């Protein structure tokens, strides 16, 4: 993989260990309904999950929209799409589609709701992607963008400087690591109306976020931006902090809603 295209390539080619981590990280949880509340999903809604990954959130939304609605999942990873399609082969209100390039494989005005969660930090050009969102949403359709801003991440017991060193080393995994703070401006520039932004910052003190740190460790080591020994030592320190009740991970999520005029 090239360092210049790693931000996209590492999603097209995923090893078994990462797939297993994602299948634990992206399961449908009770808190998803509250997280998706700004999308205003209803019975009969037609919703697109852009960058659906393993497809578990798409499945949860299909349950909300019911048999009169439809949930579409699109992703650039063929394995995700195939596995999710096979798992839902007997369901009529859900389908998964492989995306290749910028164009979403749906007709104009196909959906009235669109979710894009933790994806825009990876796309080659945010405005090109938002133009596609504008195209597939019908007039009056509602958009929910959720994304991280790695400039605000906190990990204890690492402290500020070591945390920044670790995530700077992993930065090749992202096209725009600080996309969160820019989402509102991007949505307005793309022509969406009624744009609103809020920030949600959960805190993990029990170690569930170690899955995230292990993914980042792989990215940080990919191009020797930091030594494997240092990465392993930092992960070991974080794991020990969980046992000592000194661990904390916090990553703000920016939630931006908008309407297609």
Coordinates of N, CA and C in Angstrom, one line a residue:
X1 N 0.8 -1.2 0.0 CA 0.0 0.0 0.0 C 0.9 1.3 0.0
X2 N 0.5 2.3 -0.7 CA 1.2 3.5 -0.8 C 0.7 4.4 0.4
X3 N 1.7 5.1 1.0 CA 1.4 6.0 2.1 C 0.4 7.1 1.6
X4 N 0.4 7.5 0.3 CA -0.5 8.5 -0.2 C -1.9 8.1 -0.3
X5 N -2.1 6.8 -0.5 CA -3.5 6.3 -0.6 C -3.9 5.3 0.5
X6 N -3.1 5.3 1.5 CA -3.4 4.3 2.6 C -4.7 4.6 3.3
X7 N -5.1 5.8 3.3 CA -6.4 6.2 4.0 C -7.6 5.5 3.4
X8 N -7.5 5.1 2.1 CA -8.6 4.4 1.5 C -8.2 2.9 1.3
X9 N -7.0 2.6 1.0 CA -6.6 1.3 0.7 C -6.7 0.4 1.9
X10 N -6.5 0.9 3.1 CA -6.6 0.0 4.3 C -8.0 -0.4 4.7
X11 N -9.0 0.2 4.0 CA -10.4 -0.2 4.1 C -10.8 -1.2 3.0
X12 N -10.1 -1.2 1.9 CA -10.4 -2.2 0.9 C -9.8 -3.5 1.2
X13 N -8.6 -3.5 1.9 CA -7.9 -4.7 2.2 C -7.8 -4.8 3.8
X14 N -8.6 -5.7 4.3 CA -8.7 -5.8 5.8 C -8.4 -7.3 6.2
X15 N -7.4 -7.5 7.1 CA -7.1 -8.8 7.5 C -8.1 -9.4 8.5
X16 N -8.0 -10.7 8.7 CA -9.0 -11.3 9.6 C -9.1 -10.8 11.0
X17 N -7.9 -10.4 11.5 CA -7.9 -9.9 12.9 C -8.7 -8.5 13.0
X18 N -8.5 -7.7 12.0 CA -9.2 -6.4 12.0 C -10.7 -6.6 11.7
X19 N -11.0 -7.5 10.9 CA -12.5 -7.8 10.6 C -13.1 -8.2 11.9
X20 N -12.4 -9.1 12.7 CA -13.0 -9.5 14.0 C -13.2 -8.4 14.9
X21 N -12.2 -7.4 15.0 CA -12.3 -6.3 15.8 C -13.5 -5.4 15.4
X22 N -13.7 -5.2 14.1 CA -14.8 -4.4 13.6 C -16.1 -5.0 13.9
X23 N -16.2 -6.3 13.9 CA -17.4 -7.0 14.2 C -17.8 -6.9 15.6
X24 N -16.8 -6.6 16.5 CA -17.1 -6.4 17.9 C -17.4 -4.9 18.1
X25 N -16.7 -4.0 17.4 CA -16.9 -2.6 17.6 C -18.2 -2.1 17.0
X26 N -18.6 -2.6 15.9 CA -19.7 -2.0 15.2 C -21.1 -2.7 15.3
X27 N -21.2 -3.5 16.4 CA -22.5 -4.2 16.6 C -23.5 -3.1 16.9
X28 N -24.8 -3.5 16.7 CA -25.9 -2.6 17.0 C -26.1 -2.6 18.5
X29 N -26.0 -1.4 19.2 CA -26.2 -1.3 20.6 C -27.4 -0.5 21.0
X30 N -27.8 -0.6 22.2 CA -29.0 0.1 22.7 C -28.8 1.6 22.5
X31 N -27.6 2.1 22.6 CA -27.4 3.6 22.5 C -27.5 4.1 21.1
X32 N -27.5 3.2 20.1 CA -27.6 3.7 18.7 C -28.9 4.4 18.4
X33 N -30.0 4.0 19.0 CA -31.3 4.7 18.8 C -31.2 6.2 19.2
X34 N -30.6 6.4 20.3 CA -30.4 7.8 20.8 C -29.5 8.6 19.9
X35 N -28.4 7.9 19.5 CA -27.4 8.6 18.6 C -28.0 9.0 17.3
X36 N -28.9 8.1 16.7 CA -29.5 8.4 15.4 C -30.8 9.2 15.5
X37 N -31.2 9.6 16.7 CA -32.5 10.3 16.9 C -32.5 11.6 16.0
X38 N -31.4 12.3 15.8 CA -31.5 13.5 14.9 C -31.8 13.2 13.4
X39 N -31.7 11.9 13.0 CA -32.0 11.5 11.7 C -33.5 11.4 11.5
X40 N -34.3 11.3 12.6 CA -35.7 11.2 12.5 C -36.2 10.0 11.7
X41 N -35.6 8.9 11.9 CA -36.1 7.7 11.1 C -37.5 7.3 11.6
X42 N -38.3 6.9 10.6 CA -39.7 6.5 10.8 C -40.0 5.3 10.1
X43 N -41.2 4.7 10.4 CA -41.7 3.6 9.6 C -41.9 4.0 8.2
X44 N -41.4 3.3 7.2 CA -41.5 3.7 5.9 C -40.4 4.5 5.3
X45 N -39.4 4.9 6.2 CA -38.3 5.7 5.7 C -37.4 4.9 4.8
X46 N -36.8 5.5 3.8 CA -35.8 4.9 3.0 C -34.4 5.5 3.3
X47 N -33.6 4.7 3.9 CA -32.3 5.3 4.5 C -31.1 4.7 3.9
X48 N -30.1 5.5 3.7 CA -28.8 5.0 3.2 C -27.8 5.1 4.3
X49 N -27.1 4.0 4.5 CA -26.0 4.0 5.5 C -24.7 4.0 4.6
X50 N -24.0 5.1 4.5 CA -22.9 5.3 3.7 C -21.6 4.9 4.4
X51 N -20.9 3.9 3.9 CA -19.7 3.4 4.6 C -20.2 2.5 5.8
X52 N -21.0 1.5 5.4 CA -21.8 0.7 6.4 C -20.9 -0.3 7.1
X53 N -19.7 -0.6 6.6 CA -18.9 -1.6 7.3 C -19.5 -2.9 7.3
X54 N -19.5 -3.6 8.5 CA -20.1 -5.0 8.6 C -21.6 -5.0 8.4
X55 N -22.3 -3.8 8.5 CA -23.7 -3.7 8.2 C -24.6 -3.9 9.4
X56 N -24.1 -3.9 10.6 CA -25.0 -4.1 11.8 C -25.8 -2.9 12.0
X57 N -25.3 -1.7 11.8 CA -26.1 -0.5 12.0 C -27.2 -0.4 10.9
X58 N -26.9 -0.8 9.7 CA -27.8 -0.8 8.6 C -29.0 -1.8 9.0
X59 N -28.7 -2.9 9.6 CA -29.7 -3.8 10.0 C -30.6 -3.2 11.1
X60 N -29.9 -2.5 12.1 CA -30.7 -1.9 13.1 C -31.7 -0.9 12.5
X61 N -31.2 -0.1 11.5 CA -32.1 0.9 10.9 C -33.2 0.2 10.1
X62 N -32.9 -0.9 9.5 CA -34.0 -1.6 8.8 C -35.1 -2.1 9.7
X63 N -34.7 -2.4 10.9 CA -35.7 -2.8 11.9 C -36.6 -1.6 12.3
X64 N -36.0 -0.4 12.3 CA -36.8 0.8 12.6 C -37.7 1.2 11.5
X65 N -37.3 1.2 10.2 CA -38.1 1.6 9.1 C -39.2 0.6 8.7
X66 N -39.0 -0.7 9.1 CA -40.0 -1.7 8.9 C -40.1 -2.1 7.5
X67 N -41.1 -3.0 7.2 CA -41.3 -3.6 5.9 C -41.7 -2.6 4.8
X68 N -42.3 -1.5 5.2 CA -42.7 -0.4 4.3 C -41.5 0.4 3.9
X69 N -40.4 0.4 4.6 CA -39.2 1.2 4.2 C -38.1 0.3 3.7
X70 N -36.9 0.9 3.6 CA -35.8 0.2 3.1 C -34.5 0.8 3.6
X71 N -33.6 -0.1 4.0 CA -32.2 0.4 4.4 C -31.2 -0.1 3.4
X72 N -30.4 0.8 2.8 CA -29.4 0.6 1.9 C -28.0 0.7 2.6
X73 N -27.2 -0.2 2.5 CA -25.8 -0.1 3.0 C -24.8 -0.1 1.8
X74 N -23.9 0.8 1.8 CA -22.9 0.8 0.8 C -21.5 0.9 1.4
X75 N -20.6 0.2 0.8 CA -19.2 0.2 1.4 C -18.2 -0.2 0.3
X76 N -17.0 0.2 0.5 CA -15.9 -0.1 -0.6 C -15.2 -1.4 -0.3
X77 N -15.6 -2.1 0.8 CA -14.9 -3.3 1.1 C -15.9 -4.5 0.7
X78 N -15.4 -5.3 -0.3 CA -16.2 -6.3 -0.9 C -16.6 -7.4 0.2
X79 N -15.7 -7.7 1.1 CA -16.0 -8.7 2.1 C -17.1 -8.2 3.0
X80 N -17.1 -7.0 3.5 CA -18.2 -6.5 4.3 C -19.5 -6.6 3.5
X81 N -19.6 -6.2 2.3 CA -20.8 -6.2 1.5 C -21.3 -7.6 1.3
X82 N -20.4 -8.5 1.0 CA -20.8 -9.9 0.7 C -21.3 -10.6 2.0
X83 N -20.6 -10.4 3.1 CA -21.1 -11.0 4.4 C -22.4 -10.4 4.8
X84 N -22.6 -9.1 4.7 CA -23.8 -8.5 5.2 C -25.0 -8.9 4.2
X85 N -24.7 -9.0 2.9 CA -25.8 -9.5 2.0 C -26.2 -10.9 2.3
X86 N -25.2 -11.8 2.6 CA -25.6 -13.1 2.9 C -26.3 -13.3 4.2
X87 N -25.9 -12.5 5.1 CA -26.6 -12.5 6.5 C -28.1 -12.1 6.4
X88 N -28.3 -11.2 5.4 CA -29.7 -10.6 5.3 C -30.4 -11.0 4.0
X89 N -30.0 -12.2 3.5 CA -30.5 -12.6 2.2 C -32.0 -12.9 2.2
X90 N -32.6 -13.1 3.3 CA -34.1 -13.4 3.4 C -34.9 -12.1 3.8
X91 N -34.2 -11.0 3.9 CA -34.9 -9.8 4.3 C -35.2 -8.9 3.1
X92 N -36.4 -8.5 2.9 CA -36.8 -7.7 1.7 C -36.5 -6.2 1.8
X93 N -36.3 -5.7 3.1 CA -36.2 -4.3 3.3 C -34.8 -3.8 3.5
X94 N -33.8 -4.6 3.1 CA -32.4 -4.2 3.3 C -31.6 -4.8 2.2
X95 N -30.6 -4.0 1.7 CA -29.7 -4.4 0.6 C -28.4 -3.7 0.8
X96 N -27.4 -4.4 0.3 CA -26.0 -3.9 0.5 C -25.4 -3.8 -0.9
X97 N -24.6 -2.8 -1.1 CA -24.0 -2.5 -2.4 C -22.5 -2.1 -2.3
X98 N -21.7 -2.5 -3.2 CA -20.3 -2.2 -3.3 C -20.2 -0.9 -4.0
X99 N -19.4 0.0 -3.4 CA -19.1 1.3 -4.1 C -17.7 1.3 -4.6
X100 N -17.5 1.8 -5.8 CA -16.2 1.8 -6.4 C -16.0 3.2 -7.0
X101 N -15.2 4.0 -6.4 CA -15.0 5.4 -6.8 C -16.0 6.3 -6.0
X102 N -16.3 7.4 -6.5 CA -17.1 8.4 -5.8 C -18.6 8.2 -5.9
X103 N -19.1 7.6 -7.0 CA -20.5 7.5 -7.3 C -21.2 6.5 -6.4
X104 N -22.3 6.9 -5.8 CA -23.1 5.9 -5.0 C -24.0 5.1 -6.0
X105 N -24.0 3.8 -5.9 CA -24.8 3.0 -6.8 C -26.3 3.0 -6.6
X106 N -26.9 4.2 -6.5 CA -28.3 4.4 -6.3 C -28.7 5.5 -7.3
X107 N -30.0 5.4 -7.7 CA -30.6 6.5 -8.5 C -30.8 7.8 -7.8
X108 N -31.0 8.9 -8.5 CA -31.3 10.1 -7.9 C -32.5 10.0 -7.0
X109 N -32.5 10.7 -5.9 CA -33.7 10.8 -5.0 C -34.2 9.5 -4.5
X110 N -33.3 8.5 -4.3 CA -33.7 7.2 -3.9 C -34.1 7.2 -2.4
X111 N -33.5 8.0 -1.6 CA -33.7 7.9 -0.1 C -34.2 9.2 0.4
X112 N -34.8 9.1 1.6 CA -35.2 10.3 2.3 C -34.5 10.6 3.6
X113 N -33.6 9.6 3.9 CA -32.7 9.8 5.1 C -31.3 9.2 4.7
X114 N -30.3 9.8 5.3 CA -28.9 9.4 5.0 C -28.0 9.5 6.2
X115 N -27.4 8.4 6.6 CA -26.4 8.4 7.7 C -25.0 8.2 7.1
X116 N -24.1 9.0 7.6 CA -22.7 8.8 7.3 C -21.9 8.9 8.6
X117 N -21.5 7.8 9.1 CA -20.9 7.8 10.5 C -19.4 7.3 10.4
X118 N -18.6 8.3 10.8 CA -17.1 8.0 10.8 C -16.5 7.5 9.5
X119 N -16.9 8.2 8.5 CA -16.5 7.9 7.1 C -15.8 9.1 6.4
X120 N -16.3 10.3 6.6 CA -15.8 11.4 5.8 C -14.4 11.7 6.1
X121 N -13.8 11.3 7.3 CA -12.4 11.4 7.5 C -11.5 10.7 6.6
X122 N -12.1 9.7 5.8 CA -11.4 8.9 4.9 C -11.6 9.2 3.4
X123 N -12.6 9.9 3.0 CA -12.9 10.1 1.6 C -11.9 11.0 0.9
X124 N -11.6 10.8 -0.4 CA -10.6 11.6 -1.1 C -11.0 13.1 -1.2
X125 N -12.3 13.4 -1.4 CA -12.8 14.7 -1.5 C -14.2 14.9 -0.8
X126 N -14.2 15.6 0.2 CA -15.5 15.7 1.0 C -16.6 16.3 0.2
X127 N -16.3 17.3 -0.6 CA -17.4 18.0 -1.4 C -17.9 17.1 -2.5
X128 N -17.1 16.3 -3.1 CA -17.6 15.3 -4.1 C -18.5 14.3 -3.4
X129 N -18.2 13.8 -2.2 CA -19.0 12.9 -1.6 C -20.3 13.5 -1.1
X130 N -20.3 14.8 -0.6 CA -21.5 15.4 -0.2 C -22.4 15.7 -1.4
X131 N -21.8 16.0 -2.6 CA -22.6 16.2 -3.8 C -23.4 14.9 -4.1
X132 N -22.8 13.8 -3.9 CA -23.5 12.5 -4.1 C -24.6 12.3 -3.1
X133 N -24.4 12.7 -1.8 CA -25.4 12.7 -0.8 C -26.6 13.5 -1.3
X134 N -26.3 14.7 -1.8 CA -27.3 15.6 -2.3 C -28.1 15.0 -3.4
X135 N -27.4 14.3 -4.3 CA -28.1 13.7 -5.4 C -29.0 12.5 -5.0
X136 N -28.6 11.6 -4.1 CA -29.4 10.5 -3.8 C -30.5 10.8 -2.8
X137 N -30.4 11.9 -2.1 CA -31.5 12.3 -1.2 C -32.6 13.0 -2.0
X138 N -33.8 12.7 -1.7 CA -35.0 13.4 -2.3 C -35.1 14.8 -1.6
X139 N -35.7 15.8 -2.3 CA -35.9 17.1 -1.7 C -36.7 17.0 -0.4
X140 N -36.1 17.7 0.6 CA -36.7 17.5 2.0 C -36.0 16.4 2.8
X141 N -35.2 15.6 2.1 CA -34.5 14.5 2.8 C -33.5 15.0 3.8
X142 N -33.3 14.2 4.8 CA -32.6 14.6 6.0 C -31.2 13.8 6.1
X143 N -30.2 14.5 6.5 CA -28.8 14.0 6.5 C -28.3 14.1 7.9
X144 N -27.6 13.0 8.3 CA -26.9 13.0 9.6 C -25.4 12.6 9.4
X145 N -24.5 13.5 9.6 CA -23.1 13.2 9.5 C -22.5 13.1 10.9
X146 N -21.8 12.1 11.2 CA -21.1 11.9 12.5 C -19.7 11.6 12.2
X147 N -18.8 12.3 12.8 CA -17.4 12.0 12.6 C -16.5 12.5 13.8
X148 N -15.4 11.9 13.9 CA -14.4 12.1 14.9 C -13.6 13.4 14.6
X149 N -12.9 13.9 15.6 CA -11.9 14.9 15.4 C -10.7 14.5 16.3
X150 N -9.7 13.9 15.7 CA -8.6 13.3 16.4 C -7.7 14.3 17.0
X151 N -7.9 15.6 16.7 CA -7.2 16.7 17.4 C -7.6 16.8 18.8
X152 N -8.7 16.3 19.2 CA -9.2 16.4 20.6 C -9.1 15.1 21.4
X153 N -8.5 14.1 20.9 CA -8.5 12.8 21.6 C -7.6 12.9 22.8
X154 N -8.1 12.2 23.9 CA -7.3 12.1 25.1 C -7.2 10.7 25.5
X155 N -6.0 10.3 25.9 CA -5.8 8.9 26.4 C -4.9 9.0 27.7
X156 N -5.4 8.5 28.7 CA -4.6 8.4 30.0 C -4.4 6.9 30.3
X157 N -3.1 6.6 30.7 CA -2.1 7.5 31.3 C -1.1 8.0 30.4
X158 N -1.3 8.1 29.1 CA -0.3 8.6 28.2 C 0.1 10.0 28.3
X159 N -0.9 10.9 28.6 CA -0.6 12.3 28.7 C -0.7 12.9 27.3
X160 N -0.7 14.2 27.2 CA -1.0 15.0 26.0 C 0.1 14.7 24.9
X161 N 1.3 14.8 25.3 CA 2.4 14.8 24.2 C 2.5 13.4 23.6
X162 N 2.5 12.4 24.5 CA 2.6 11.0 24.0 C 1.4 10.6 23.2
X163 N 0.2 11.0 23.6 CA -1.0 10.8 22.8 C -0.9 11.4 21.5
X164 N -0.5 12.6 21.4 CA -0.3 13.3 20.1 C 0.7 12.6 19.2
X165 N 1.8 12.1 19.8 CA 2.8 11.4 19.1 C 2.2 10.1 18.5
X166 N 1.5 9.4 19.2 CA 0.9 8.2 18.8 C -0.1 8.4 17.6
X167 N -1.0 9.4 17.8 CA -2.0 9.6 16.7 C -1.4 10.4 15.5
X168 N -0.4 11.2 15.7 CA 0.3 11.7 14.5 C 0.9 10.6 13.7
X169 N 1.5 9.6 14.4 CA 2.1 8.5 13.7 C 1.1 7.7 12.9
X170 N -0.2 7.7 13.4 CA -1.3 7.0 12.7 C -2.0 7.8 11.7
X171 N -1.6 9.0 11.4 CA -2.4 10.0 10.6 C -2.5 9.6 9.2
X172 N -1.6 8.7 8.7 CA -1.7 8.3 7.3 C -3.0 7.5 7.0
X173 N -3.6 7.0 8.1 CA -4.9 6.2 8.0 C -6.1 7.1 7.6
X174 N -5.9 8.4 7.7 CA -7.0 9.4 7.5 C -6.6 10.4 6.4
X175 N -7.6 10.7 5.6 CA -7.5 11.8 4.7 C -7.5 13.1 5.4
X176 N -8.4 13.2 6.4 CA -8.6 14.5 7.2 C -8.9 14.1 8.6
X177 N -7.8 13.9 9.5 CA -8.0 13.5 10.9 C -8.9 14.5 11.7
X178 N -9.0 15.7 11.3 CA -9.7 16.7 12.1 C -11.0 17.1 11.4
X179 N -11.6 16.2 10.7 CA -12.8 16.5 9.9 C -14.0 17.0 10.8
X180 N -14.1 16.5 12.0 CA -15.2 16.8 12.8 C -15.5 18.3 12.9
X181 N -14.5 19.1 13.2 CA -14.7 20.6 13.3 C -15.1 21.3 12.0
X182 N -14.9 20.6 10.9 CA -15.1 21.2 9.6 C -16.4 20.7 8.9
X183 N -17.1 19.8 9.6 CA -18.3 19.2 8.9 C -19.4 20.3 8.7
X184 N -19.6 21.2 9.6 CA -20.7 22.2 9.4 C -20.4 23.0 8.2
X185 N -19.2 23.5 8.1 CA -18.9 24.4 6.9 C -19.0 23.6 5.6
X186 N -18.6 22.3 5.6 CA -18.7 21.5 4.4 C -20.2 21.3 4.0
X187 N -21.0 21.0 5.0 CA -22.4 20.8 4.7 C -23.1 22.1 4.1
X188 N -22.7 23.2 4.7 CA -23.3 24.5 4.1 C -22.8 24.7 2.7
X189 N -21.5 24.5 2.5 CA -20.9 24.7 1.1 C -21.6 23.8 0.1
X190 N -22.0 22.5 0.6 CA -22.6 21.6 -0.4 C -24.0 21.9 -0.6
X191 N -24.6 22.9 0.0 CA -26.0 23.3 -0.3 C -27.0 22.8 0.6
X192 N -26.7 22.2 1.7 CA -27.7 21.7 2.6 C -28.2 22.8 3.5
X193 N -29.5 22.7 3.9 CA -30.1 23.8 4.6 C -30.4 23.3 6.1
X194 N -30.8 24.2 6.9 CA -31.1 23.9 8.3 C -29.9 23.1 9.0
X195 N -28.7 23.5 8.7 CA -27.6 22.8 9.2 C -27.4 23.1 10.7
X196 N -27.2 22.0 11.5 CA -27.0 22.2 12.9 C -25.9 21.3 13.3
X197 N -25.1 21.7 14.4 CA -24.0 20.9 14.8 C -24.0 20.8 16.3
X198 N -23.7 19.6 16.8 CA -23.5 19.4 18.3 C -22.4 18.4 18.5
X199 N -21.9 18.4 19.7 CA -20.7 17.5 20.0 C -21.1 16.6 21.1
X200 N -20.7 15.3 20.9 CA -21.0 14.3 21.9 C -19.6 13.7 22.3
X201 N -19.3 13.7 23.6 CA -18.0 13.2 24.0 C -18.2 12.2 25.1
X202 N -18.2 10.9 24.8 CA -18.3 9.9 25.7 C -16.9 9.6 26.3
X203 N -16.9 9.0 27.5 CA -15.6 8.6 28.2 C -15.6 7.1 28.5
X204 N -14.5 6.5 28.1 CA -14.4 5.0 28.4 C -13.3 4.9 29.5
X205 N -13.6 4.3 30.6 CA -12.7 4.0 31.6 C -12.5 2.5 31.8
X206 N -13.2 1.7 31.0 CA -13.2 0.2 31.2 C -12.4 -0.5 30.2
X207 N -12.0 0.1 29.1 CA -11.1 -0.5 28.1 C -11.7 -1.0 26.8
X208 N -13.0 -0.7 26.6 CA -13.6 -1.0 25.3 C -12.9 -0.3 24.1
X209 N -12.3 0.8 24.4 CA -11.6 1.6 23.3 C -10.3 1.1 23.0
X210 N -9.8 0.1 23.7 CA -8.5 -0.6 23.3 C -8.6 -1.1 21.9
X211 N -9.8 -1.5 21.5 CA -9.9 -2.0 20.1 C -9.5 -0.9 19.1
X212 N -9.9 0.3 19.5 CA -9.5 1.5 18.6 C -8.0 1.7 18.7
X213 N -7.5 1.7 19.9 CA -6.0 1.9 20.0 C -5.2 0.8 19.3
X214 N -5.7 -0.4 19.3 CA -5.0 -1.5 18.6 C -5.0 -1.3 17.1
X215 N -6.2 -0.8 16.6 CA -6.2 -0.5 15.2 C -5.2 0.6 14.8
X216 N -5.2 1.7 15.7 CA -4.3 2.8 15.4 C -2.9 2.3 15.5
X217 N -2.6 1.4 16.4 CA -1.2 0.9 16.5 C -0.7 0.3 15.2
X218 N -1.6 -0.4 14.5 CA -1.3 -1.0 13.2 C -1.0 0.1 12.2
X219 N -1.8 1.1 12.2 CA -1.6 2.2 11.3 C -0.3 2.9 11.6
X220 N 0.0 3.2 12.9 CA 1.2 3.9 13.3 C 2.4 3.1 12.8
X221 N 2.4 1.8 12.9 CA 3.5 1.0 12.5 C 3.7 0.8 11.0
X222 N 2.6 1.1 10.2 CA 2.6 0.7 8.8 C 3.8 1.4 8.0
X223 N 4.1 2.6 8.4 CA 5.2 3.3 7.6 C 6.3 3.7 8.5
X224 N 6.5 3.0 9.6 CA 7.6 3.2 10.5 C 7.7 4.7 11.1
X225 N 6.5 5.3 11.2 CA 6.4 6.6 11.8 C 6.8 6.6 13.3
X226 N 6.6 5.4 13.9 CA 7.0 5.2 15.3 C 7.4 3.8 15.4
X227 N 8.3 3.5 16.3 CA 8.9 2.1 16.4 C 7.8 1.2 17.0
X228 N 7.9 -0.1 16.5 CA 7.0 -1.1 17.0 C 7.2 -1.3 18.5
X229 N 8.4 -1.2 19.0 CA 8.6 -1.3 20.5 C 7.9 -0.3 21.3
X230 N 8.0 1.0 20.8 CA 7.3 2.1 21.5 C 5.8 1.9 21.5
X231 N 5.2 1.5 20.3 CA 3.8 1.2 20.2 C 3.4 0.1 21.2
X232 N 4.1 -0.9 21.2 CA 3.8 -2.1 22.1 C 3.9 -1.6 23.5
X233 N 4.9 -0.8 23.9 CA 5.0 -0.4 25.3 C 3.8 0.5 25.7
X234 N 3.4 1.4 24.7 CA 2.2 2.2 25.0 C 1.0 1.4 25.2
X235 N 0.7 0.4 24.4 CA -0.4 -0.4 24.5 C -0.4 -1.2 25.8
X236 N 0.8 -1.7 26.2 CA 0.9 -2.4 27.5 C 0.6 -1.5 28.6
X237 N 1.1 -0.2 28.5 CA 0.8 0.7 29.6 C -0.7 1.0 29.7
X238 N -1.3 1.2 28.6 CA -2.8 1.4 28.6 C -3.5 0.2 29.2
X239 N -3.1 -1.0 28.9 CA -3.8 -2.2 29.4 C -3.6 -2.3 30.9
X240 N -2.4 -2.0 31.4 CA -2.1 -2.0 32.8 C -2.9 -1.0 33.5
X241 N -3.1 0.2 32.9 CA -3.9 1.2 33.6 C -5.3 0.8 33.8
X242 N -5.9 0.0 32.9 CA -7.2 -0.6 33.1 C -7.3 -1.4 34.4
X243 N -6.3 -2.2 34.6 CA -6.3 -3.0 35.8 C -6.1 -2.2 37.0
X244 N -5.4 -1.0 36.9 CA -5.2 -0.2 38.1 C -6.3 0.9 38.2
X245 N -7.3 0.9 37.3 CA -8.4 1.9 37.3 C -7.8 3.3 37.1
X246 N -6.8 3.4 36.2 CA -6.3 4.7 35.8 C -6.5 5.0 34.3
X247 N -7.2 4.2 33.6 CA -7.4 4.3 32.2 C -8.6 5.3 31.9
X248 N -8.3 6.1 30.8 CA -9.4 7.0 30.3 C -9.2 7.2 28.8
X249 N -10.2 7.1 28.1 CA -10.2 7.4 26.6 C -11.4 8.3 26.3
X250 N -11.1 9.4 25.6 CA -12.2 10.3 25.2 C -12.0 10.8 23.8
X251 N -12.9 10.7 22.9 CA -12.8 11.2 21.6 C -14.1 11.9 21.2
X252 N -14.2 13.2 21.1 CA -15.4 13.9 20.7 C -15.9 13.5 19.3
X253 N -17.2 13.3 19.2 CA -17.9 13.1 18.0 C -18.7 14.3 17.6
X254 N -18.5 14.8 16.4 CA -19.3 15.9 15.9 C -20.5 15.4 15.1
X255 N -21.7 15.8 15.5 CA -23.0 15.4 14.8 C -23.6 16.6 14.1
X256 N -23.6 16.4 12.8 CA -24.2 17.5 11.9 C -25.4 17.0 11.2
X257 N -26.5 17.8 11.3 CA -27.7 17.5 10.5 C -27.9 18.5 9.5
X258 N -28.6 18.1 8.4 CA -29.0 19.1 7.4 C -30.1 18.5 6.6
X259 N -30.7 19.4 5.8 CA -31.8 19.0 4.9 C -31.5 19.3 3.5
X260 N -31.8 18.5 2.6 CA -31.6 18.8 1.1 C -32.8 19.6 0.7
X261 N -32.5 20.8 0.2 CA -33.6 21.8 -0.2 C -34.4 21.2 -1.3

